[in-house]
Amino acid sequence: MTTEDSKPAEPQAAAEPPKDPNPPQAQYVAPKEATTSSSPQADNEAPPAPDFEALAKREIMTPSNKEVIVVAEQAQGQIQSVTLELLGAGRDLANKLGGKLSAILLGHNVKEASKKLIEYGAEIVYVADHPELENYRTLPYRRVVTDLLKTFELPPHIMLLGSTTTGRDLAPRIAAHFDTGLTADCTELDIGPYEHTNKADPDKLGIYPGCLYAIRPSFGESLKARILGPWNNPQMATTRPGVMIPLEPDANRQGEIREIPVNLKPEDQRVQVMEIVREMQAGVNLTEADVVVAGGFGLGGPEGFEMLKELAACFENGVVGASRKCVDAGWIPYQHQVGQTGKTVRPKIYIAVGISGAIQHRVGMNKANLIIAVNKDPDSPIFQVAHHGIVGDLYHIIPEMVRQLKASGAKVNGGEAQKSLAQ
Amino acid sequence: MSSINDIFVLIKQVPDQSAKAGINPDGTIDRAKAKRMLNPFDRYALQAALHTKQKYGGRVTAISMGPPPAVEILMEAIEHGADMGYLLSDRRLAASDTLATAYALHKVLLHLGKPDLVFCGLQTTDGDTAQVGPQIAERLDLPQVSYCEDFRVEDGKVVARRVIEGGYQWVKMEMPALVTVANSYHPLAYKSIRGARRVQMLLRNDDEKAKVIKTVTLDDVGADPVKCGLKGSPTIVAKTDKVAEIGGSCVVRQGEPVEVMVRDVLQNTNLREFVSV
């Protein structure tokens, strides 16, 4: 469908550039090499009946320097854990590709911190150290990262960012800048070949070795999708904090620190940070909690969370979590959300109350040591990941659990607990 | 520059995941059969656009891309108080990924002229990427604030509160600009009586409807079809797998008195070790 339809509109496409005030995309330094296999326009000019079988067998290497580059994240000069996790994942990808693992670190007075990236596996650290980069801002960070990539003779093969409020803000801008593919919130990353067999796209037919497999849960239940972008480099992906595993740090690892220039333009200053408030103590520390008591749509309303708070309060380090539906419904703030678009948690105990357990939720909690599920529907997918389950009315089960825990706590803790019970 | 003229809000129609209809047994979705709804995240964006209009004036245009039924959500936006609706609908857009979608939508925005503010939902419930907003901003060379949970307009600039890990930040941004709205922003208010009446009128009067809700194609907005749909998408879904999980190991209690079932769970787990009451 796309090929037929695209023909009549061709003249219009040709007439377009003067109308568009925004020149679409930056090109790499070696655009001729970069376009040999991937430009549809170029192939359309030579259309004698293609030999599909021969085309499908050709091996296509999209130009890259095989580098895997991680965009590091720092706050107040501290490298964030998601960056170390990405280096762990990136190390594996770089080994499979036979390329180098690098990181780009932006900030102010971060040269010391850059050594940590080497300890965690980076072979090259590009450091942009500048007062204007102290706090993350979209446009200056985008400028420095895209400027760096344009100095490469060949683009890096893969670029990874954290799926955080920073990474999800920056990654799509870099991807759009270079017209390259980006997959959000991956739960697994791998390298492998891809065979393009769709004859509607003869210019793309062929076998592409060394593609990034960006794997993430897809819409709906129980499916995960492998998403590829073999035609452009860098192939980009983000992963959530807590999903990938960092390497053991090793102070003997060798790496090279390269300072890179910072050339901001006046238009990069269109957003200014006025104030940053970190409310660690007041906030909800889902990822550090021993016990997460999470509520789902089965609670029926916001009042259900009052009951869950009471259960969470029974524990030394218990926190209330929630499924996205509850957050969307406004029953509880976003900070409590567990799952693909919320936090990924690995508590000692996860109690899922009235949560059906869609895949988007399960990927955020299925690594908990112990999962207890309470749900009225015995067929809920949550029971597929739980270790212990109770089927029934959560409004009877949870208060009973609170009662029994308080009674047992009183026995364990003696007089002090007795006192609090009496209050 | 202190007053606001044009406010765009980008919205999407998505399948309703809570309705069983249209969800195939293998977990894939049959979009033709599925119940349709306004993307829940876009409700916050719509509210932000309407707030802006109420406080600072201007005209709200709701913009969507999708098959013809997506007119329903433009109607819904008008019921809530939007002034105009624009739908980009074209078969050549099928299978667009976020980059191709952002390309097509940025063409619609250029076609409609420069707005002061563009609002988007943080992400959609069927894609979950949060990419299209920033990618449009990149193509239009606009500054952006993502994860916005509060804002005001001051001296021609947007002063916005943005969610960050473990807290928030206040930023000041020049206009024109793009804002993606977090779901910690105010929920969408009820439909207005005036908006509901207006929609009733539009449903009876096709000429009026055509003036208020316009459907445009790629050709109308001057978009290059090669940069849209499957051809314009740098990513492809190569394979889908069932999620492998260790199933069947769950000890499920059912049909016994609540007290007994709870005691059994407490006896067979280490839950009590964490108690501090």
XYZ file of C-alpha atoms in Angstrom:
700
model
C 0.000 0.000 0.000
C 2.679 2.441 0.945
C 4.678 2.074 -2.277
C 1.745 2.669 -4.609
C 0.433 5.568 -2.635
C 3.765 7.260 -2.330
C 4.277 7.801 -6.056
C 1.698 10.504 -6.828
C 2.897 12.598 -3.948
C 6.527 12.587 -5.048
C 6.460 15.962 -6.871
C 5.034 17.539 -3.766
C 7.822 16.132 -1.683
C 10.336 17.649 -4.050
C 8.671 21.049 -3.788
C 8.652 20.909 -0.031
C 12.049 22.090 1.266
C 11.673 25.806 0.469
C 8.330 25.840 2.326
C 9.753 24.297 5.445
C 11.634 26.798 7.588
C 13.141 24.033 9.700
C 15.761 22.044 7.849
C 14.718 18.570 8.902
C 17.732 16.652 10.091
C 21.416 16.811 10.648
C 23.529 14.473 8.556
C 26.563 12.609 9.673
C 29.945 13.640 8.345
C 29.873 10.804 5.866
C 26.358 11.000 4.482
C 27.217 9.245 1.219
C 28.323 6.113 2.965
C 25.451 6.337 5.361
C 22.788 6.443 2.681
C 23.887 3.604 0.392
C 21.527 1.075 1.863
C 18.979 3.120 3.690
C 17.708 5.916 1.467
C 14.431 4.997 -0.238
C 14.688 7.918 -2.662
C 18.061 6.811 -3.966
C 16.757 3.337 -4.776
C 13.605 4.620 -6.423
C 15.689 6.134 -9.195
C 16.875 2.749 -10.517
C 13.818 0.535 -10.672
C 14.421 -2.287 -13.257
C 12.559 -5.325 -11.947
C 14.395 -6.212 -8.736
C 15.612 -9.734 -8.086
C 13.907 -10.167 -4.727
C 15.665 -13.405 -3.845
C 19.126 -12.011 -4.436
C 18.227 -8.860 -2.545
C 16.914 -10.809 0.417
C 20.210 -12.704 0.693
C 22.526 -9.712 0.637
C 24.145 -8.761 3.894
C 23.749 -5.113 4.761
C 26.028 -3.404 7.233
C 24.630 -0.078 8.282
C 27.688 2.121 8.822
C 28.776 2.436 12.433
C 31.932 2.413 14.518
C 30.453 -0.446 16.628
C 30.552 1.752 19.708
C 27.908 1.405 22.399
C 27.440 4.775 24.070
C 25.615 5.368 27.332
C 24.357 8.856 28.119
C 25.204 9.109 31.819
C 22.920 10.754 34.297
C 24.122 12.723 37.310
C 22.371 14.712 39.987
C 24.432 17.019 42.177
C 27.534 15.419 40.692
C 26.503 11.893 41.712
C 26.278 9.283 38.973
C 22.783 7.799 39.079
C 22.320 4.062 39.530
C 20.490 3.685 36.212
C 23.675 4.772 34.431
C 25.712 2.033 36.115
C 23.012 -0.468 35.180
C 23.110 0.707 31.556
C 26.895 0.241 31.534
C 26.306 -3.350 32.665
C 23.873 -3.939 29.810
C 26.026 -1.969 27.388
C 29.122 -4.013 28.253
C 27.355 -7.171 27.122
C 26.171 -5.538 23.892
C 29.634 -4.123 23.120
C 31.226 -7.546 23.672
C 28.763 -9.147 21.274
C 29.400 -6.439 18.673
C 33.158 -6.411 19.146
C 33.022 -2.668 19.793
C 33.876 -0.279 22.578
C 31.676 0.768 25.451
C 31.678 4.483 26.088
C 29.775 6.976 28.193
C 29.059 10.641 27.829
C 28.862 12.617 31.030
C 27.537 16.167 31.163
C 27.690 18.366 34.232
C 29.831 20.792 36.188
C 32.896 19.669 38.155
C 32.197 16.067 37.196
C 35.711 14.987 36.186
C 36.097 13.009 39.393
C 32.740 11.301 38.882
C 33.766 10.250 35.384
C 36.241 7.769 36.894
C 33.341 5.868 38.384
C 32.027 5.211 34.887
C 35.317 3.504 34.030
C 35.154 1.410 37.214
C 31.769 0.205 36.006
C 32.961 -0.774 32.553
C 33.242 2.264 30.248
C 36.349 2.271 28.035
C 35.938 5.878 26.904
C 34.233 8.654 28.856
C 33.400 11.830 26.957
C 33.162 14.578 29.541
C 31.420 17.885 28.941
C 32.208 19.988 31.992
C 30.597 23.410 32.009
C 28.698 25.593 34.527
C 25.719 25.738 32.144
C 25.459 21.944 32.273
C 25.287 21.647 36.053
C 21.589 20.770 36.021
C 19.882 18.844 33.260
C 18.199 21.030 30.673
C 16.832 19.666 27.411
C 18.335 22.031 24.872
C 21.918 22.410 26.152
C 22.229 18.653 26.742
C 20.769 17.922 23.332
C 23.254 20.371 21.782
C 26.315 18.796 23.394
C 25.321 15.184 22.673
C 24.377 15.819 19.038
C 27.508 17.946 18.504
C 29.655 15.094 19.812
C 28.067 12.537 17.510
C 28.584 14.801 14.517
C 32.344 14.736 15.125
C 32.371 10.943 14.712
C 33.446 9.704 11.316
C 30.896 6.915 11.662
C 28.008 7.031 14.109
C 27.978 4.851 17.222
C 26.073 1.606 16.796
C 23.917 1.882 19.894
C 22.980 4.664 22.289
C 21.369 3.913 25.661
C 19.677 6.243 28.126
C 17.839 5.768 31.395
C 14.085 5.745 31.244
C 13.882 8.577 33.756
C 12.422 12.063 33.632
C 15.782 13.056 32.134
C 16.287 10.207 29.668
C 12.696 10.241 28.454
C 13.025 13.990 27.860
C 16.361 13.856 26.034
C 16.346 10.560 24.093
C 13.433 11.384 21.767
C 15.016 14.707 20.832
C 18.320 13.029 19.914
C 16.469 10.329 17.954
C 14.441 12.920 16.031
C 17.583 14.956 15.408
C 19.285 12.021 13.696
C 16.106 10.401 12.267
C 16.919 7.215 14.085
C 14.819 4.632 15.931
C 14.229 4.705 19.665
C 12.543 2.095 21.849
C 11.328 3.126 25.294
C 11.349 1.210 28.566
C 13.118 -1.939 27.415
C 13.206 -4.862 29.798
C 15.865 -6.799 27.847
C 18.541 -5.816 25.338
C 20.394 -8.139 22.996
C 22.252 -8.298 19.694
C 21.277 -10.421 16.739
C 20.578 -10.514 13.027
C 17.461 -9.322 11.263
C 16.162 -10.511 7.901
C 13.952 -8.032 6.128
C 11.638 -9.968 3.830
C 8.870 -7.458 3.137
C 8.911 -7.087 -0.652
C 6.875 -3.907 -0.472
C 10.152 -2.366 0.632
C 12.705 -3.802 -1.887
C 15.385 -1.271 -1.011
C 15.413 -2.607 2.544
C 15.479 -6.323 1.645
C 18.452 -8.144 3.096
C 20.083 -9.543 6.185
C 21.253 -7.093 8.805
C 23.758 -8.553 11.283
C 24.381 -7.044 14.692
C 21.049 -5.344 15.294
C 19.985 -4.094 18.677
C 17.108 -6.215 19.948
C 15.096 -3.830 22.098
C 12.629 -5.988 23.993
C 9.689 -4.566 25.897
C 6.212 -5.615 26.941
C 3.759 -4.723 24.235
C 0.246 -3.451 24.491
C -2.141 -6.024 25.859
C -1.515 -9.102 27.916
C 1.412 -11.456 28.157
C 3.271 -10.371 25.061
C 6.670 -8.919 24.662
C 7.785 -7.303 21.473
C 11.239 -7.319 19.926
C 11.702 -3.927 18.314
C 14.495 -3.265 15.844
C 15.788 -0.277 13.973
C 18.452 -1.742 11.685
C 18.466 1.020 9.069
C 19.933 3.892 11.041
C 22.594 4.243 13.685
C 22.783 4.826 16.553
C 20.010 2.384 17.394
C 18.563 3.837 20.565
C 16.821 2.449 23.640
C 15.929 3.449 27.174
C 15.552 1.199 30.215
C 14.002 1.901 33.596
C 16.044 2.109 36.778
C 16.327 -1.263 38.496
C 15.912 -3.404 35.383
C 19.495 -3.987 34.217
C 22.314 -5.338 36.387
C 25.517 -3.314 36.845
C 28.966 -4.925 36.715
C 30.926 -5.271 39.936
C 32.975 -2.060 40.160
C 36.679 -2.571 39.556
C 39.143 0.241 40.244
C 41.706 -1.494 38.007
C 39.614 -1.113 34.870
C 41.362 1.094 32.339
C 39.626 3.791 30.371
C 40.230 7.021 28.603
C 38.681 10.327 29.625
C 38.157 12.704 26.713
C 37.035 16.232 27.393
C 34.683 17.471 24.717
C 33.878 21.068 23.784
C 30.686 22.791 24.896
C 29.394 25.256 22.310
C 25.952 26.385 23.382
C 23.926 28.733 21.232
C 21.682 31.550 22.468
C 18.563 29.532 21.546
C 19.703 26.759 23.878
C 18.991 29.106 26.799
C 15.242 29.282 26.236
C 14.588 27.260 29.388
C 16.098 28.274 32.724
C 15.973 26.221 35.918
C 14.806 28.436 38.762
C 14.586 26.029 41.649
C 15.108 22.335 42.372
C 13.334 20.704 45.282
C 14.299 17.198 46.336
C 11.947 15.812 48.895
C 13.605 12.475 49.558
C 12.291 12.157 53.075
C 8.781 13.357 52.280
C 8.660 11.387 49.056
C 7.684 7.808 48.533
C 10.700 5.570 48.512
C 9.263 2.590 46.709
C 12.556 1.216 45.460
C 14.146 1.028 48.939
C 11.151 -0.451 50.787
C 11.274 -3.955 52.297
C 7.551 -4.422 51.953
C 5.413 -2.869 49.213
C 1.647 -3.015 49.695
C 0.224 -2.200 46.276
C -3.373 -1.541 45.348
C -5.138 -1.956 42.022
C -8.404 -1.019 40.409
C -10.097 -3.786 42.404
C -10.003 -1.448 45.407
C -12.943 0.303 43.792
C -12.025 3.776 44.961
C -9.427 6.009 46.632
C -10.619 5.036 50.127
C -9.109 1.570 49.584
C -5.654 3.104 49.866
C -6.399 4.234 53.424
C -6.751 0.572 54.309
C -3.518 -0.290 52.480
C -1.688 2.486 54.334
C -2.739 0.837 57.566
C -1.329 -2.487 56.368
C 1.916 -0.866 55.165
C 2.247 0.874 58.542
C 2.422 -2.542 60.226
C 5.911 -3.007 58.771
C 9.247 -1.486 59.710
C 9.860 -0.308 56.147
C 6.539 -0.649 54.366
C 5.344 1.585 51.533
C 2.117 1.809 49.538
C 2.325 1.193 45.794
C -0.329 1.310 43.094
C -1.153 0.118 39.608
C -1.376 2.676 36.864
C -5.136 2.543 36.576
C -5.469 3.880 40.113
C -3.031 6.680 39.344
C -4.862 7.503 36.108
C -8.123 7.589 38.053
C -6.583 10.078 40.472
C -6.922 7.804 43.508
C -3.263 8.141 44.458
C -0.306 10.239 43.208
C 2.022 9.065 40.461
C 4.941 8.642 42.888
C 3.272 5.432 44.099
C 3.006 3.809 40.693
C 4.664 0.439 40.137
C 5.103 -1.008 36.685
C 6.405 -0.267 33.272
C 5.536 3.411 33.397
C 6.119 3.689 37.117
C 8.810 2.323 39.378
C 10.492 -1.065 39.119
C 10.720 -2.542 42.611
C 12.485 -5.529 44.135
C 11.239 -5.602 47.724
C 11.524 -8.532 50.088
C 7.731 -8.819 50.048
C 5.213 -7.482 47.561
C 1.547 -7.636 48.508
C -0.686 -7.068 45.463
C -4.217 -6.152 46.482
C -6.956 -5.949 43.854
C -4.353 -5.902 41.095
C -5.227 -8.058 38.101
C -1.563 -8.135 37.058
C -1.300 -6.882 33.497
C 2.148 -7.416 32.018
C 2.887 -3.690 32.351
C 2.466 -4.060 36.096
C 4.227 -7.414 36.438
C 7.450 -6.208 34.840
C 7.680 -3.658 37.651
C 7.383 -6.158 40.513
C 7.992 -9.731 39.383
C 11.529 -9.730 40.814
C 10.287 -9.312 44.391
C 11.555 -12.069 46.709
C 8.050 -12.989 47.802
C 4.765 -12.021 46.174
C 1.415 -12.324 47.948
C -1.695 -11.634 45.869
C -5.202 -10.890 47.086
C -7.858 -10.812 44.397
C -11.470 -11.833 43.980
C -10.844 -13.324 40.528
C -8.932 -16.644 40.701
C -8.059 -16.314 36.999
C -6.223 -13.009 37.441
C -2.779 -13.111 35.833
C -1.298 -11.821 39.098
C -1.536 -15.389 40.438
C 0.894 -16.477 37.696
C 3.693 -14.511 39.344
C 2.578 -14.715 42.966
C 3.870 -17.276 45.468
C 0.919 -17.093 47.805
C -2.610 -16.044 46.969
C -5.943 -15.482 48.638
C -9.106 -15.365 46.561
C -11.840 -13.344 48.175
C -13.110 -9.950 49.264
C -10.097 -7.741 49.881
C -12.123 -5.550 52.221
C -12.394 -8.510 54.572
C -8.967 -10.017 53.974
C -6.774 -6.940 54.460
C -8.300 -5.814 57.810
C -7.936 -9.396 59.041
C -4.298 -9.423 57.933
C -3.723 -6.150 59.800
C -5.378 -7.608 62.898
C -3.295 -10.797 62.874
C -0.048 -8.938 62.131
C -0.674 -6.535 64.991
C -1.436 -9.405 67.322
C 1.724 -11.273 66.322
C 3.786 -8.088 66.425
C 2.600 -7.557 69.974
C 3.922 -10.995 70.917
C 7.261 -10.468 69.211
C 7.924 -6.950 70.437
C 6.523 -7.302 73.917
C 5.343 -4.381 76.013
C 6.118 -1.532 73.666
C 3.980 -2.959 70.932
C 1.241 -3.704 73.435
C 1.193 -0.025 74.260
C 0.815 1.036 70.649
C -1.947 -1.508 70.210
C -3.825 -0.006 73.106
C -3.697 3.475 71.619
C 3.718 38.751 23.692
C 1.970 38.678 27.058
C -1.354 37.520 25.681
C -1.911 34.069 24.267
C -3.443 33.596 20.840
C -3.220 29.999 19.807
C -3.137 26.932 22.018
C -2.824 23.483 20.463
C -3.511 20.273 22.299
C -2.494 16.958 20.729
C -4.766 14.060 21.619
C -5.083 10.423 20.587
C -7.822 7.844 20.498
C -6.677 4.573 22.065
C -8.267 1.167 22.674
C -9.923 0.869 26.068
C -7.851 -1.744 27.868
C -10.371 -2.211 30.634
C -13.005 -3.379 28.131
C -12.520 -6.998 27.088
C -13.842 -6.328 23.594
C -11.226 -6.482 20.877
C -8.531 -8.107 23.015
C -7.527 -11.301 21.217
C -6.797 -14.426 23.279
C -3.094 -14.155 22.399
C -2.990 -10.672 23.869
C -2.824 -8.744 20.624
C -5.431 -6.117 19.983
C -8.082 -5.962 17.312
C -8.374 -2.224 16.935
C -11.493 -2.465 14.792
C -13.412 -4.280 17.528
C -11.908 -2.640 20.595
C -13.813 0.005 22.491
C -12.274 3.396 21.827
C -11.460 6.137 24.285
C -9.531 9.355 24.673
C -6.004 8.497 25.853
C -6.227 8.984 29.650
C -2.992 10.994 29.743
C -4.417 13.443 27.193
C -7.176 14.424 29.595
C -4.548 16.271 31.638
C -3.184 17.959 28.521
C -6.678 19.055 27.523
C -7.281 20.440 30.995
C -3.981 22.366 30.791
C -4.985 23.841 27.419
C -8.410 24.858 28.733
C -6.880 26.370 31.880
C -4.560 28.432 29.716
C -7.485 29.716 27.705
C -9.506 30.564 30.817
C -6.653 32.443 32.457
C -4.848 34.061 29.543
C -7.245 33.939 26.602
C -6.619 32.441 23.201
C -8.185 29.712 21.149
C -7.840 25.995 21.815
C -7.440 23.700 18.812
C -7.479 19.959 19.495
C -5.398 17.988 16.990
C -5.363 14.260 16.448
C -4.019 11.704 14.018
C -5.782 8.435 13.343
C -8.558 6.718 11.438
C -11.862 8.584 10.901
C -13.511 7.474 14.203
C -10.957 9.663 16.008
C -13.361 12.537 15.268
C -15.140 11.271 18.407
C -12.371 12.502 20.681
C -12.251 15.866 18.914
C -15.990 16.154 19.670
C -15.227 15.213 23.256
C -12.600 17.968 23.429
C -15.160 20.460 22.119
C -17.651 19.328 24.755
C -15.024 20.232 27.336
C -14.483 23.664 25.813
C -12.023 23.364 22.899
C -12.809 25.692 19.993
C -11.705 23.673 16.989
C -10.714 20.166 16.017
C -8.264 18.914 13.400
C -7.857 15.291 12.402
C -5.000 14.088 10.229
C -6.336 10.925 8.661
C -4.610 9.106 5.852
C -4.137 5.426 5.063
C -0.489 6.080 4.280
C 0.038 6.763 7.979
C -0.634 3.129 8.915
C 2.147 1.502 10.967
C 3.852 4.798 11.773
C 6.232 4.612 14.697
C 6.856 7.586 16.979
C 9.302 9.282 14.616
C 6.952 9.038 11.633
C 4.025 10.150 13.806
C 5.974 13.153 15.034
C 6.928 14.012 11.459
C 3.304 13.906 10.301
C 1.986 15.875 13.265
C 4.666 18.549 12.993
C 3.469 19.075 9.424
C -0.072 19.641 10.709
C 1.232 22.186 13.201
C 3.184 24.011 10.497
C 0.085 23.962 8.330
C -2.003 25.549 11.078
C 0.538 28.258 11.835
C 2.713 28.954 14.849
C 0.958 28.403 18.164
C 2.076 29.997 21.420
C 1.754 26.761 23.344
C 1.422 23.110 22.370
C 0.216 20.670 25.028
C 0.587 16.887 24.824
C -0.214 14.104 27.239
C 2.877 12.606 28.834
C 2.398 9.400 26.839
C -0.314 7.142 25.451
C -1.676 4.004 27.035
C -1.231 1.984 23.824
C 2.362 2.966 23.123
C 3.733 4.085 26.483
C 6.739 5.761 24.894
C 6.418 9.478 25.850
C 8.384 10.199 22.668
C 6.050 11.918 20.236
C 5.820 15.230 22.131
C 9.583 15.816 22.402
C 10.091 14.592 18.826
C 7.616 17.170 17.540
C 9.404 19.827 19.602
C 12.713 18.797 18.028
C 11.286 19.008 14.509
C 9.753 22.431 15.187
C 12.836 23.575 17.117
C 10.707 24.424 20.152
C 11.825 24.385 23.769
C 9.940 21.867 25.892
C 8.953 21.054 29.421
C 8.012 17.410 29.931
C 6.353 15.939 33.040
C 4.743 19.322 33.750
C 2.456 19.176 36.779
C 1.703 22.881 37.261
C 2.341 26.088 35.353
C 1.477 29.744 34.886
C 2.256 32.324 32.231
C 4.258 35.298 33.462
C 5.668 38.144 31.357
C 5.254 36.113 28.211
C 7.065 33.114 29.641
C 5.846 29.787 30.935
C 6.765 29.138 34.549
C 6.370 25.390 34.990
C 6.782 22.860 37.723
C 8.313 19.657 36.394
C 8.502 16.247 38.065
C 12.017 14.906 38.622
C 13.203 11.827 40.521
C 12.625 12.399 44.210
C 11.147 15.864 43.828
C 10.415 18.603 41.335
C 11.906 21.651 39.690
C 10.567 25.046 38.617
C 11.660 26.207 35.188
C 11.021 29.329 33.136
C 10.574 28.855 29.404
C 10.214 31.179 26.450
C 7.260 30.787 24.114
C 6.399 29.337 21.671
C 6.931 26.073 23.473
C 5.727 22.514 23.907
C 4.563 21.103 27.236
C 3.892 17.437 28.053
C 1.558 17.215 31.007
C 2.064 14.722 33.845
C -0.828 12.875 35.398
C -0.179 14.725 38.653
C -1.698 17.801 36.957
C -5.361 18.687 37.635
C -7.819 16.103 36.331
C -10.063 17.092 33.464
C -13.139 19.023 34.617
C -16.645 17.968 33.688
C -17.960 18.768 30.263
C -19.445 22.251 30.072
C -23.122 22.754 29.310
C -22.118 25.167 26.609
C -19.750 22.621 25.089
C -22.369 19.883 25.214
C -24.895 22.153 23.495
C -22.357 23.061 20.872
C -21.704 19.410 20.091
C -25.443 18.711 19.905
C -25.710 21.513 17.381
C -22.737 20.219 15.379
C -24.221 16.739 15.244
C -27.375 18.190 13.667
C -25.659 20.599 11.317
C -23.078 19.113 8.959
C -22.072 22.483 7.501
C -21.239 23.862 10.928
C -19.476 20.649 11.872
C -17.283 20.897 8.787
C -16.239 24.389 9.861
C -15.340 23.358 13.384
C -13.835 19.913 12.834
C -11.642 19.524 9.808
C -10.187 16.294 8.501
C -6.992 16.693 6.522
C -4.729 14.332 4.577
C -0.965 14.196 4.139
C -1.331 16.101 0.882
C -3.334 18.865 2.594
C -0.558 19.507 5.096
C 2.295 18.994 2.629
C 3.736 15.933 4.331
C 6.045 13.619 2.383
C 4.400 10.162 2.401
C 7.825 8.500 2.273
C 8.504 9.885 5.751
C 5.214 8.479 7.100
C 3.805 5.066 7.825
C 5.911 1.940 7.540
C 8.358 3.588 5.123
C 9.043 6.552 7.336
C 9.456 4.505 10.500
C 13.019 3.649 11.534
C 11.774 0.947 13.906
C 9.922 -2.255 13.226
C 8.294 -4.775 15.534
C 10.230 -7.841 14.454
C 8.717 -10.444 16.702
C 6.347 -10.865 19.596
C 6.716 -13.568 22.206
C 4.597 -14.827 25.012
C 6.078 -13.635 28.246
C 7.777 -16.574 29.918
C 7.008 -16.516 33.586
C 7.171 -19.160 36.220
C 3.498 -19.942 36.481
C 1.617 -22.473 38.543
C 3.790 -22.224 41.648
C 1.307 -20.039 43.483
C -0.393 -21.513 46.536
C -3.914 -20.159 46.214
C -6.354 -20.226 49.121
C -10.008 -20.013 48.307
C -13.402 -20.639 49.893
C -12.224 -20.951 53.496
C -12.965 -18.444 56.261
C -10.925 -15.267 55.845
C -9.307 -15.701 59.242
C -8.042 -19.164 58.319
C -6.731 -18.140 54.905
C -4.865 -15.116 56.309
C -3.357 -17.193 59.137
C -2.199 -19.784 56.621
C -0.405 -17.121 54.553
C 1.259 -15.649 57.633
C 2.392 -19.097 58.769
C 3.876 -19.989 55.405
C 5.712 -16.743 54.700
C 8.219 -14.559 56.494
C 5.843 -11.592 56.536
C 5.940 -11.375 60.334
C 9.692 -10.706 60.315
C 9.072 -7.225 58.961
C 6.384 -6.243 61.446
C 6.983 -3.248 63.703
C 3.697 -2.529 65.455
